Amino acid sequence: ARRFVVLISGRGSNMQAIVRALRAQGASAQMCAVIASSPDAPGLAWAREQGIEATLVPHRDYASREEFDQALAQAIEAYEPHYVLLAGFMRVLTDEFVRRFEGRLINIHPSLLPLFPGLNTHGQALEAGVQWHGCTVHFVTPVLDVGPIIAQGIVPVLAGDTPQTLAERLLHIEHRVYATVAGWLAQGRVTLDDTQRVQVQGVRTRSYLF
Ligand code: GAR
């Protein structure tokens, strides 16, 4: 079975979508653990209720980013995962950490990358006046919010949208896109070619509409 670890910092709704998608894969996928960077991540309690191993690596306990990433990497490696999925994980990772897991480390970002990297992506989208907003599931590389794109989903911007209403509309499609990608990973269909572009075997579209 392909082994997965999910990293969260908060609510964990994407984690829930991933857990459901991996369960639907049966014996070919195993959700080994959820690791949270903060003790008050609500997603931790949900994972425990589901009988999933839930581990805390509290970033506040570490003096530097390097020390935190070292502890995080050790916690992850204890589970020997094939894939490490970032799902609302709000810590910036060191280059060393990213290189250690390169090709196995995947993130969801709430914008249509390469537009709007960083924080407050919904506010950035409204500010820019774009009429479509979206999310991107991508391999993580050392530069923040850059990296080979696996799949994207889009939603319309509607009159009167606030960052909150837009975020909420997008969240539903985030769940669909991340769940779909988790299924592909479990089936071993996702590869990176030598130009660092993603190939997904037997899949016609990697674009999702609300
Ligand atoms: C999601 O919208 C995710 O795309 C975003 O945080 C939210 C987490 O929600 N991630 C980032 O902004 C990464 N920089 P969740 O905890 O309910 O999945």
PDB file of C-alpha atoms and ligand atoms in Angstrom:
ATOM      1  CA  ALA A   1       0.000   0.000   0.000  1.00  0.00           C
ATOM      2  CA  ARG A   2       1.131   3.567  -0.630  1.00  0.00           C
ATOM      3  CA  ARG A   3       1.633   5.326   2.664  1.00  0.00           C
ATOM      4  CA  PHE A   4       0.522   8.913   3.298  1.00  0.00           C
ATOM      5  CA  VAL A   5       1.163  11.469   6.024  1.00  0.00           C
ATOM      6  CA  VAL A   6      -0.847  14.708   6.108  1.00  0.00           C
ATOM      7  CA  LEU A   7       0.428  17.910   7.726  1.00  0.00           C
ATOM      8  CA  ILE A   8      -2.050  20.469   9.042  1.00  0.00           C
ATOM      9  CA  SER A   9      -2.054  23.692  11.058  1.00  0.00           C
ATOM     10  CA  GLY A  10      -5.754  24.327  11.610  1.00  0.00           C
ATOM     11  CA  ARG A  11      -9.248  23.275  10.678  1.00  0.00           C
ATOM     12  CA  GLY A  12      -8.249  20.319   8.555  1.00  0.00           C
ATOM     13  CA  SER A  13     -11.150  20.193   6.111  1.00  0.00           C
ATOM     14  CA  ASN A  14      -8.821  19.289   3.239  1.00  0.00           C
ATOM     15  CA  MET A  15      -7.329  16.577   5.432  1.00  0.00           C
ATOM     16  CA  GLN A  16     -10.841  15.164   5.914  1.00  0.00           C
ATOM     17  CA  ALA A  17     -11.429  15.110   2.173  1.00  0.00           C
ATOM     18  CA  ILE A  18      -8.082  13.335   1.699  1.00  0.00           C
ATOM     19  CA  VAL A  19      -8.850  10.762   4.393  1.00  0.00           C
ATOM     20  CA  ARG A  20     -12.164   9.931   2.732  1.00  0.00           C
ATOM     21  CA  ALA A  21     -10.548   9.676  -0.677  1.00  0.00           C
ATOM     22  CA  LEU A  22      -7.809   7.370   0.602  1.00  0.00           C
ATOM     23  CA  ARG A  23     -10.349   5.182   2.367  1.00  0.00           C
ATOM     24  CA  ALA A  24     -12.182   4.822  -0.925  1.00  0.00           C
ATOM     25  CA  GLN A  25      -8.952   3.384  -2.398  1.00  0.00           C
ATOM     26  CA  GLY A  26      -9.186   0.418  -0.036  1.00  0.00           C
ATOM     27  CA  ALA A  27      -6.033  -1.565   0.638  1.00  0.00           C
ATOM     28  CA  SER A  28      -3.897   0.310  -1.885  1.00  0.00           C
ATOM     29  CA  ALA A  29      -3.632   3.403   0.322  1.00  0.00           C
ATOM     30  CA  GLN A  30      -2.819   3.896   3.969  1.00  0.00           C
ATOM     31  CA  MET A  31      -3.240   7.114   5.916  1.00  0.00           C
ATOM     32  CA  CYS A  32      -0.462   6.637   8.457  1.00  0.00           C
ATOM     33  CA  ALA A  33      -0.697   9.825  10.464  1.00  0.00           C
ATOM     34  CA  VAL A  34      -1.773  13.409  10.700  1.00  0.00           C
ATOM     35  CA  ILE A  35       0.878  15.747  12.048  1.00  0.00           C
ATOM     36  CA  ALA A  36      -0.101  19.197  13.312  1.00  0.00           C
ATOM     37  CA  SER A  37       2.132  22.211  13.896  1.00  0.00           C
ATOM     38  CA  SER A  38      -0.161  23.683  16.522  1.00  0.00           C
ATOM     39  CA  PRO A  39      -1.857  22.122  19.576  1.00  0.00           C
ATOM     40  CA  ASP A  40      -5.095  23.950  18.864  1.00  0.00           C
ATOM     41  CA  ALA A  41      -5.487  22.635  15.331  1.00  0.00           C
ATOM     42  CA  PRO A  42      -9.130  21.401  15.352  1.00  0.00           C
ATOM     43  CA  GLY A  43      -8.159  18.820  12.732  1.00  0.00           C
ATOM     44  CA  LEU A  44      -6.124  16.913  15.339  1.00  0.00           C
ATOM     45  CA  ALA A  45      -9.185  15.951  17.373  1.00  0.00           C
ATOM     46  CA  TRP A  46     -11.063  14.862  14.249  1.00  0.00           C
ATOM     47  CA  ALA A  47      -8.174  12.622  13.188  1.00  0.00           C
ATOM     48  CA  ARG A  48      -8.051  11.011  16.640  1.00  0.00           C
ATOM     49  CA  GLU A  49     -11.808  10.408  16.589  1.00  0.00           C
ATOM     50  CA  GLN A  50     -11.316   8.638  13.281  1.00  0.00           C
ATOM     51  CA  GLY A  51      -8.684   6.377  14.799  1.00  0.00           C
ATOM     52  CA  ILE A  52      -5.900   7.978  12.769  1.00  0.00           C
ATOM     53  CA  GLU A  53      -2.619   8.488  14.524  1.00  0.00           C
ATOM     54  CA  ALA A  54      -2.356  12.185  15.304  1.00  0.00           C
ATOM     55  CA  THR A  55       0.986  13.700  16.249  1.00  0.00           C
ATOM     56  CA  LEU A  56       1.816  17.172  17.414  1.00  0.00           C
ATOM     57  CA  VAL A  57       5.065  18.948  16.525  1.00  0.00           C
ATOM     58  CA  PRO A  58       4.384  22.371  18.046  1.00  0.00           C
ATOM     59  CA  HIS A  59       6.350  25.004  16.174  1.00  0.00           C
ATOM     60  CA  ARG A  60       6.362  27.231  19.240  1.00  0.00           C
ATOM     61  CA  ASP A  61       8.584  24.748  21.058  1.00  0.00           C
ATOM     62  CA  TYR A  62      11.443  25.271  18.626  1.00  0.00           C
ATOM     63  CA  ALA A  63      13.799  28.222  18.623  1.00  0.00           C
ATOM     64  CA  SER A  64      14.416  28.220  14.887  1.00  0.00           C
ATOM     65  CA  ARG A  65      12.853  27.136  11.641  1.00  0.00           C
ATOM     66  CA  GLU A  66      15.742  24.692  11.173  1.00  0.00           C
ATOM     67  CA  GLU A  67      15.105  22.967  14.505  1.00  0.00           C
ATOM     68  CA  PHE A  68      11.374  22.786  13.892  1.00  0.00           C
ATOM     69  CA  ASP A  69      11.871  21.298  10.427  1.00  0.00           C
ATOM     70  CA  GLN A  70      14.346  18.782  11.820  1.00  0.00           C
ATOM     71  CA  ALA A  71      11.799  17.597  14.405  1.00  0.00           C
ATOM     72  CA  LEU A  72       9.040  17.578  11.800  1.00  0.00           C
ATOM     73  CA  ALA A  73      11.128  15.533   9.370  1.00  0.00           C
ATOM     74  CA  GLN A  74      11.873  12.977  12.088  1.00  0.00           C
ATOM     75  CA  ALA A  75       8.204  12.719  13.025  1.00  0.00           C
ATOM     76  CA  ILE A  76       7.313  12.172   9.369  1.00  0.00           C
ATOM     77  CA  GLU A  77      10.039   9.644   8.659  1.00  0.00           C
ATOM     78  CA  ALA A  78       8.889   7.467  11.551  1.00  0.00           C
ATOM     79  CA  TYR A  79       5.938   6.560   9.298  1.00  0.00           C
ATOM     80  CA  GLU A  80       8.032   5.967   6.157  1.00  0.00           C
ATOM     81  CA  PRO A  81       5.466   7.627   3.895  1.00  0.00           C
ATOM     82  CA  HIS A  82       5.550   7.601   0.108  1.00  0.00           C
ATOM     83  CA  TYR A  83       3.767  10.953   0.100  1.00  0.00           C
ATOM     84  CA  VAL A  84       3.571  13.910   2.469  1.00  0.00           C
ATOM     85  CA  LEU A  85       0.506  16.070   1.824  1.00  0.00           C
ATOM     86  CA  LEU A  86       0.347  19.637   3.134  1.00  0.00           C
ATOM     87  CA  ALA A  87      -3.267  20.556   3.853  1.00  0.00           C
ATOM     88  CA  GLY A  88      -3.577  24.038   5.297  1.00  0.00           C
ATOM     89  CA  PHE A  89      -0.075  23.745   6.705  1.00  0.00           C
ATOM     90  CA  MET A  90       0.859  27.339   7.438  1.00  0.00           C
ATOM     91  CA  ARG A  91       4.593  27.101   8.189  1.00  0.00           C
ATOM     92  CA  VAL A  92       7.149  27.979   5.556  1.00  0.00           C
ATOM     93  CA  LEU A  93       9.512  25.027   5.171  1.00  0.00           C
ATOM     94  CA  THR A  94      13.303  25.263   4.874  1.00  0.00           C
ATOM     95  CA  ASP A  95      15.035  24.341   1.633  1.00  0.00           C
ATOM     96  CA  GLU A  96      16.684  21.446   3.419  1.00  0.00           C
ATOM     97  CA  PHE A  97      13.323  20.013   4.452  1.00  0.00           C
ATOM     98  CA  VAL A  98      11.855  20.455   0.982  1.00  0.00           C
ATOM     99  CA  ARG A  99      14.836  18.749  -0.666  1.00  0.00           C
ATOM    100  CA  ARG A 100      14.601  15.858   1.762  1.00  0.00           C
ATOM    101  CA  PHE A 101      11.049  15.141   0.625  1.00  0.00           C
ATOM    102  CA  GLU A 102      11.233  16.472  -2.925  1.00  0.00           C
ATOM    103  CA  GLY A 103       9.036  14.556  -5.354  1.00  0.00           C
ATOM    104  CA  ARG A 104       6.958  13.249  -2.444  1.00  0.00           C
ATOM    105  CA  LEU A 105       5.832  16.572  -0.950  1.00  0.00           C
ATOM    106  CA  ILE A 106       2.540  18.042  -2.193  1.00  0.00           C
ATOM    107  CA  ASN A 107       0.603  21.178  -1.250  1.00  0.00           C
ATOM    108  CA  ILE A 108      -2.730  22.819  -1.921  1.00  0.00           C
ATOM    109  CA  HIS A 109      -2.656  26.568  -2.403  1.00  0.00           C
ATOM    110  CA  PRO A 110      -5.861  28.636  -2.556  1.00  0.00           C
ATOM    111  CA  SER A 111      -5.186  30.464  -5.815  1.00  0.00           C
ATOM    112  CA  LEU A 112      -4.597  29.751  -9.477  1.00  0.00           C
ATOM    113  CA  LEU A 113      -0.812  29.663  -9.297  1.00  0.00           C
ATOM    114  CA  PRO A 114       1.337  31.341 -10.475  1.00  0.00           C
ATOM    115  CA  LEU A 115      -1.140  34.095  -9.537  1.00  0.00           C
ATOM    116  CA  PHE A 116      -1.309  35.158  -5.902  1.00  0.00           C
ATOM    117  CA  PRO A 117       1.314  33.220  -3.984  1.00  0.00           C
ATOM    118  CA  GLY A 118       1.546  33.848  -0.248  1.00  0.00           C
ATOM    119  CA  LEU A 119      -1.230  34.789   2.140  1.00  0.00           C
ATOM    120  CA  ASN A 120      -4.709  36.355   1.749  1.00  0.00           C
ATOM    121  CA  THR A 121      -5.106  34.929  -1.741  1.00  0.00           C
ATOM    122  CA  HIS A 122      -8.851  35.672  -1.793  1.00  0.00           C
ATOM    123  CA  GLY A 123      -8.262  39.323  -0.944  1.00  0.00           C
ATOM    124  CA  GLN A 124      -5.522  39.460  -3.568  1.00  0.00           C
ATOM    125  CA  ALA A 125      -7.912  38.045  -6.184  1.00  0.00           C
ATOM    126  CA  LEU A 126     -10.662  40.558  -5.337  1.00  0.00           C
ATOM    127  CA  GLU A 127      -8.145  43.382  -5.359  1.00  0.00           C
ATOM    128  CA  ALA A 128      -6.908  42.350  -8.813  1.00  0.00           C
ATOM    129  CA  GLY A 129     -10.455  42.194 -10.185  1.00  0.00           C
ATOM    130  CA  VAL A 130     -10.058  38.696 -11.644  1.00  0.00           C
ATOM    131  CA  GLN A 131     -13.358  36.997 -12.480  1.00  0.00           C
ATOM    132  CA  TRP A 132     -12.144  33.470 -11.864  1.00  0.00           C
ATOM    133  CA  HIS A 133     -10.415  32.280  -8.721  1.00  0.00           C
ATOM    134  CA  GLY A 134      -9.131  28.845  -7.949  1.00  0.00           C
ATOM    135  CA  CYS A 135      -6.878  26.419  -6.174  1.00  0.00           C
ATOM    136  CA  THR A 136      -3.757  24.555  -7.158  1.00  0.00           C
ATOM    137  CA  VAL A 137      -2.402  21.197  -6.009  1.00  0.00           C
ATOM    138  CA  HIS A 138       1.312  21.099  -6.759  1.00  0.00           C
ATOM    139  CA  PHE A 139       4.598  19.467  -5.897  1.00  0.00           C
ATOM    140  CA  VAL A 140       6.531  21.545  -3.397  1.00  0.00           C
ATOM    141  CA  THR A 141       9.895  22.962  -4.440  1.00  0.00           C
ATOM    142  CA  PRO A 142      12.140  25.271  -2.399  1.00  0.00           C
ATOM    143  CA  VAL A 143      10.547  28.488  -3.741  1.00  0.00           C
ATOM    144  CA  LEU A 144       7.269  29.179  -1.901  1.00  0.00           C
ATOM    145  CA  ASP A 145       4.090  28.425  -3.886  1.00  0.00           C
ATOM    146  CA  VAL A 146       5.985  27.481  -7.019  1.00  0.00           C
ATOM    147  CA  GLY A 147       6.348  23.926  -8.228  1.00  0.00           C
ATOM    148  CA  PRO A 148       4.977  21.467 -10.781  1.00  0.00           C
ATOM    149  CA  ILE A 149       1.192  21.728 -10.992  1.00  0.00           C
ATOM    150  CA  ILE A 150      -0.794  18.513 -10.596  1.00  0.00           C
ATOM    151  CA  ALA A 151      -4.363  19.861 -10.800  1.00  0.00           C
ATOM    152  CA  GLN A 152      -6.367  23.059 -10.528  1.00  0.00           C
ATOM    153  CA  GLY A 153      -9.968  23.956  -9.779  1.00  0.00           C
ATOM    154  CA  ILE A 154     -11.787  27.191 -10.508  1.00  0.00           C
ATOM    155  CA  VAL A 155     -14.763  29.121  -9.176  1.00  0.00           C
ATOM    156  CA  PRO A 156     -16.355  32.347 -10.405  1.00  0.00           C
ATOM    157  CA  VAL A 157     -16.020  35.604  -8.538  1.00  0.00           C
ATOM    158  CA  LEU A 158     -19.524  36.964  -7.849  1.00  0.00           C
ATOM    159  CA  ALA A 159     -20.766  40.500  -7.282  1.00  0.00           C
ATOM    160  CA  GLY A 160     -20.539  41.404  -3.614  1.00  0.00           C
ATOM    161  CA  ASP A 161     -17.950  38.742  -2.812  1.00  0.00           C
ATOM    162  CA  THR A 162     -15.801  39.254   0.244  1.00  0.00           C
ATOM    163  CA  PRO A 163     -12.625  37.293   0.926  1.00  0.00           C
ATOM    164  CA  GLN A 164     -14.776  35.075   3.189  1.00  0.00           C
ATOM    165  CA  THR A 165     -17.524  34.258   0.688  1.00  0.00           C
ATOM    166  CA  LEU A 166     -14.948  33.612  -2.008  1.00  0.00           C
ATOM    167  CA  ALA A 167     -12.894  31.390   0.298  1.00  0.00           C
ATOM    168  CA  GLU A 168     -15.964  29.380   1.198  1.00  0.00           C
ATOM    169  CA  ARG A 169     -16.951  28.829  -2.444  1.00  0.00           C
ATOM    170  CA  LEU A 170     -13.416  27.782  -3.268  1.00  0.00           C
ATOM    171  CA  LEU A 171     -13.088  25.413  -0.316  1.00  0.00           C
ATOM    172  CA  HIS A 172     -15.616  22.977  -1.786  1.00  0.00           C
ATOM    173  CA  ILE A 173     -13.612  22.643  -4.960  1.00  0.00           C
ATOM    174  CA  GLU A 174     -10.358  22.395  -2.994  1.00  0.00           C
ATOM    175  CA  HIS A 175     -11.774  19.279  -1.374  1.00  0.00           C
ATOM    176  CA  ARG A 176     -12.703  17.768  -4.735  1.00  0.00           C
ATOM    177  CA  VAL A 177      -9.373  18.543  -6.344  1.00  0.00           C
ATOM    178  CA  TYR A 178      -7.241  17.338  -3.421  1.00  0.00           C
ATOM    179  CA  ALA A 179      -9.332  14.179  -2.983  1.00  0.00           C
ATOM    180  CA  THR A 180      -8.944  13.417  -6.681  1.00  0.00           C
ATOM    181  CA  VAL A 181      -5.184  13.924  -6.587  1.00  0.00           C
ATOM    182  CA  ALA A 182      -4.895  11.745  -3.463  1.00  0.00           C
ATOM    183  CA  GLY A 183      -6.647   8.971  -5.386  1.00  0.00           C
ATOM    184  CA  TRP A 184      -4.234   9.316  -8.328  1.00  0.00           C
ATOM    185  CA  LEU A 185      -1.257   9.199  -5.980  1.00  0.00           C
ATOM    186  CA  ALA A 186      -2.627   6.094  -4.288  1.00  0.00           C
ATOM    187  CA  GLN A 187      -2.946   4.480  -7.703  1.00  0.00           C
ATOM    188  CA  GLY A 188       0.626   5.411  -8.639  1.00  0.00           C
ATOM    189  CA  ARG A 189      -0.463   7.428 -11.641  1.00  0.00           C
ATOM    190  CA  VAL A 190       1.382  10.686 -10.950  1.00  0.00           C
ATOM    191  CA  THR A 191       4.921  11.180 -12.221  1.00  0.00           C
ATOM    192  CA  LEU A 192       7.282  14.067 -12.916  1.00  0.00           C
ATOM    193  CA  ASP A 193       9.014  14.013 -16.290  1.00  0.00           C
ATOM    194  CA  ASP A 194      12.588  15.215 -16.795  1.00  0.00           C
ATOM    195  CA  THR A 195      11.407  18.742 -17.553  1.00  0.00           C
ATOM    196  CA  GLN A 196       9.713  18.802 -14.130  1.00  0.00           C
ATOM    197  CA  ARG A 197       6.268  18.647 -15.650  1.00  0.00           C
ATOM    198  CA  VAL A 198       3.575  16.443 -14.187  1.00  0.00           C
ATOM    199  CA  GLN A 199       2.150  13.452 -16.018  1.00  0.00           C
ATOM    200  CA  VAL A 200      -0.941  11.676 -14.774  1.00  0.00           C
ATOM    201  CA  GLN A 201      -1.509   8.368 -16.444  1.00  0.00           C
ATOM    202  CA  GLY A 202      -4.908   7.714 -17.969  1.00  0.00           C
ATOM    203  CA  VAL A 203      -6.410  11.037 -16.968  1.00  0.00           C
ATOM    204  CA  ARG A 204      -7.974  13.339 -19.509  1.00  0.00           C
ATOM    205  CA  THR A 205      -8.413  16.477 -17.451  1.00  0.00           C
ATOM    206  CA  ARG A 206      -6.671  17.878 -14.442  1.00  0.00           C
ATOM    207  CA  SER A 207      -8.915  20.951 -14.367  1.00  0.00           C
ATOM    208  CA  TYR A 208     -12.034  21.172 -12.228  1.00  0.00           C
ATOM    209  CA  LEU A 209     -14.927  23.555 -12.511  1.00  0.00           C
ATOM    210  CA  PHE A 210     -17.054  24.490  -9.469  1.00  0.00           C
TER     211      PHE A 210
HETATM  212  C1  GAR B   1      -7.236  25.949   2.645  1.00  0.00           C
HETATM  213  O1  GAR B   1      -8.021  26.908   1.971  1.00  0.00           O
HETATM  214  C2  GAR B   1      -5.877  25.825   1.994  1.00  0.00           C
HETATM  215  O2  GAR B   1      -5.911  25.954   0.593  1.00  0.00           O
HETATM  216  C3  GAR B   1      -5.139  26.967   2.614  1.00  0.00           C
HETATM  217  O3  GAR B   1      -5.570  26.995   3.950  1.00  0.00           O
HETATM  218  C4  GAR B   1      -6.899  26.456   4.027  1.00  0.00           C
HETATM  219  C5  GAR B   1      -6.878  25.351   5.054  1.00  0.00           C
HETATM  220  O4  GAR B   1      -8.170  24.861   5.327  1.00  0.00           O
HETATM  221  N1  GAR B   1      -3.727  26.796   2.514  1.00  0.00           N
HETATM  222  C6  GAR B   1      -2.851  27.810   2.455  1.00  0.00           C
HETATM  223  O5  GAR B   1      -3.182  28.976   2.511  1.00  0.00           O
HETATM  224  C7  GAR B   1      -1.406  27.391   2.316  1.00  0.00           C
HETATM  225  N2  GAR B   1      -0.545  28.546   2.277  1.00  0.00           N
HETATM  226  P1  GAR B   1      -8.357  23.424   5.965  1.00  0.00           P
HETATM  227  O6  GAR B   1      -7.457  23.375   7.217  1.00  0.00           O
HETATM  228  O7  GAR B   1      -9.795  23.366   6.332  1.00  0.00           O
HETATM  229  O8  GAR B   1      -7.953  22.407   4.963  1.00  0.00           O
END
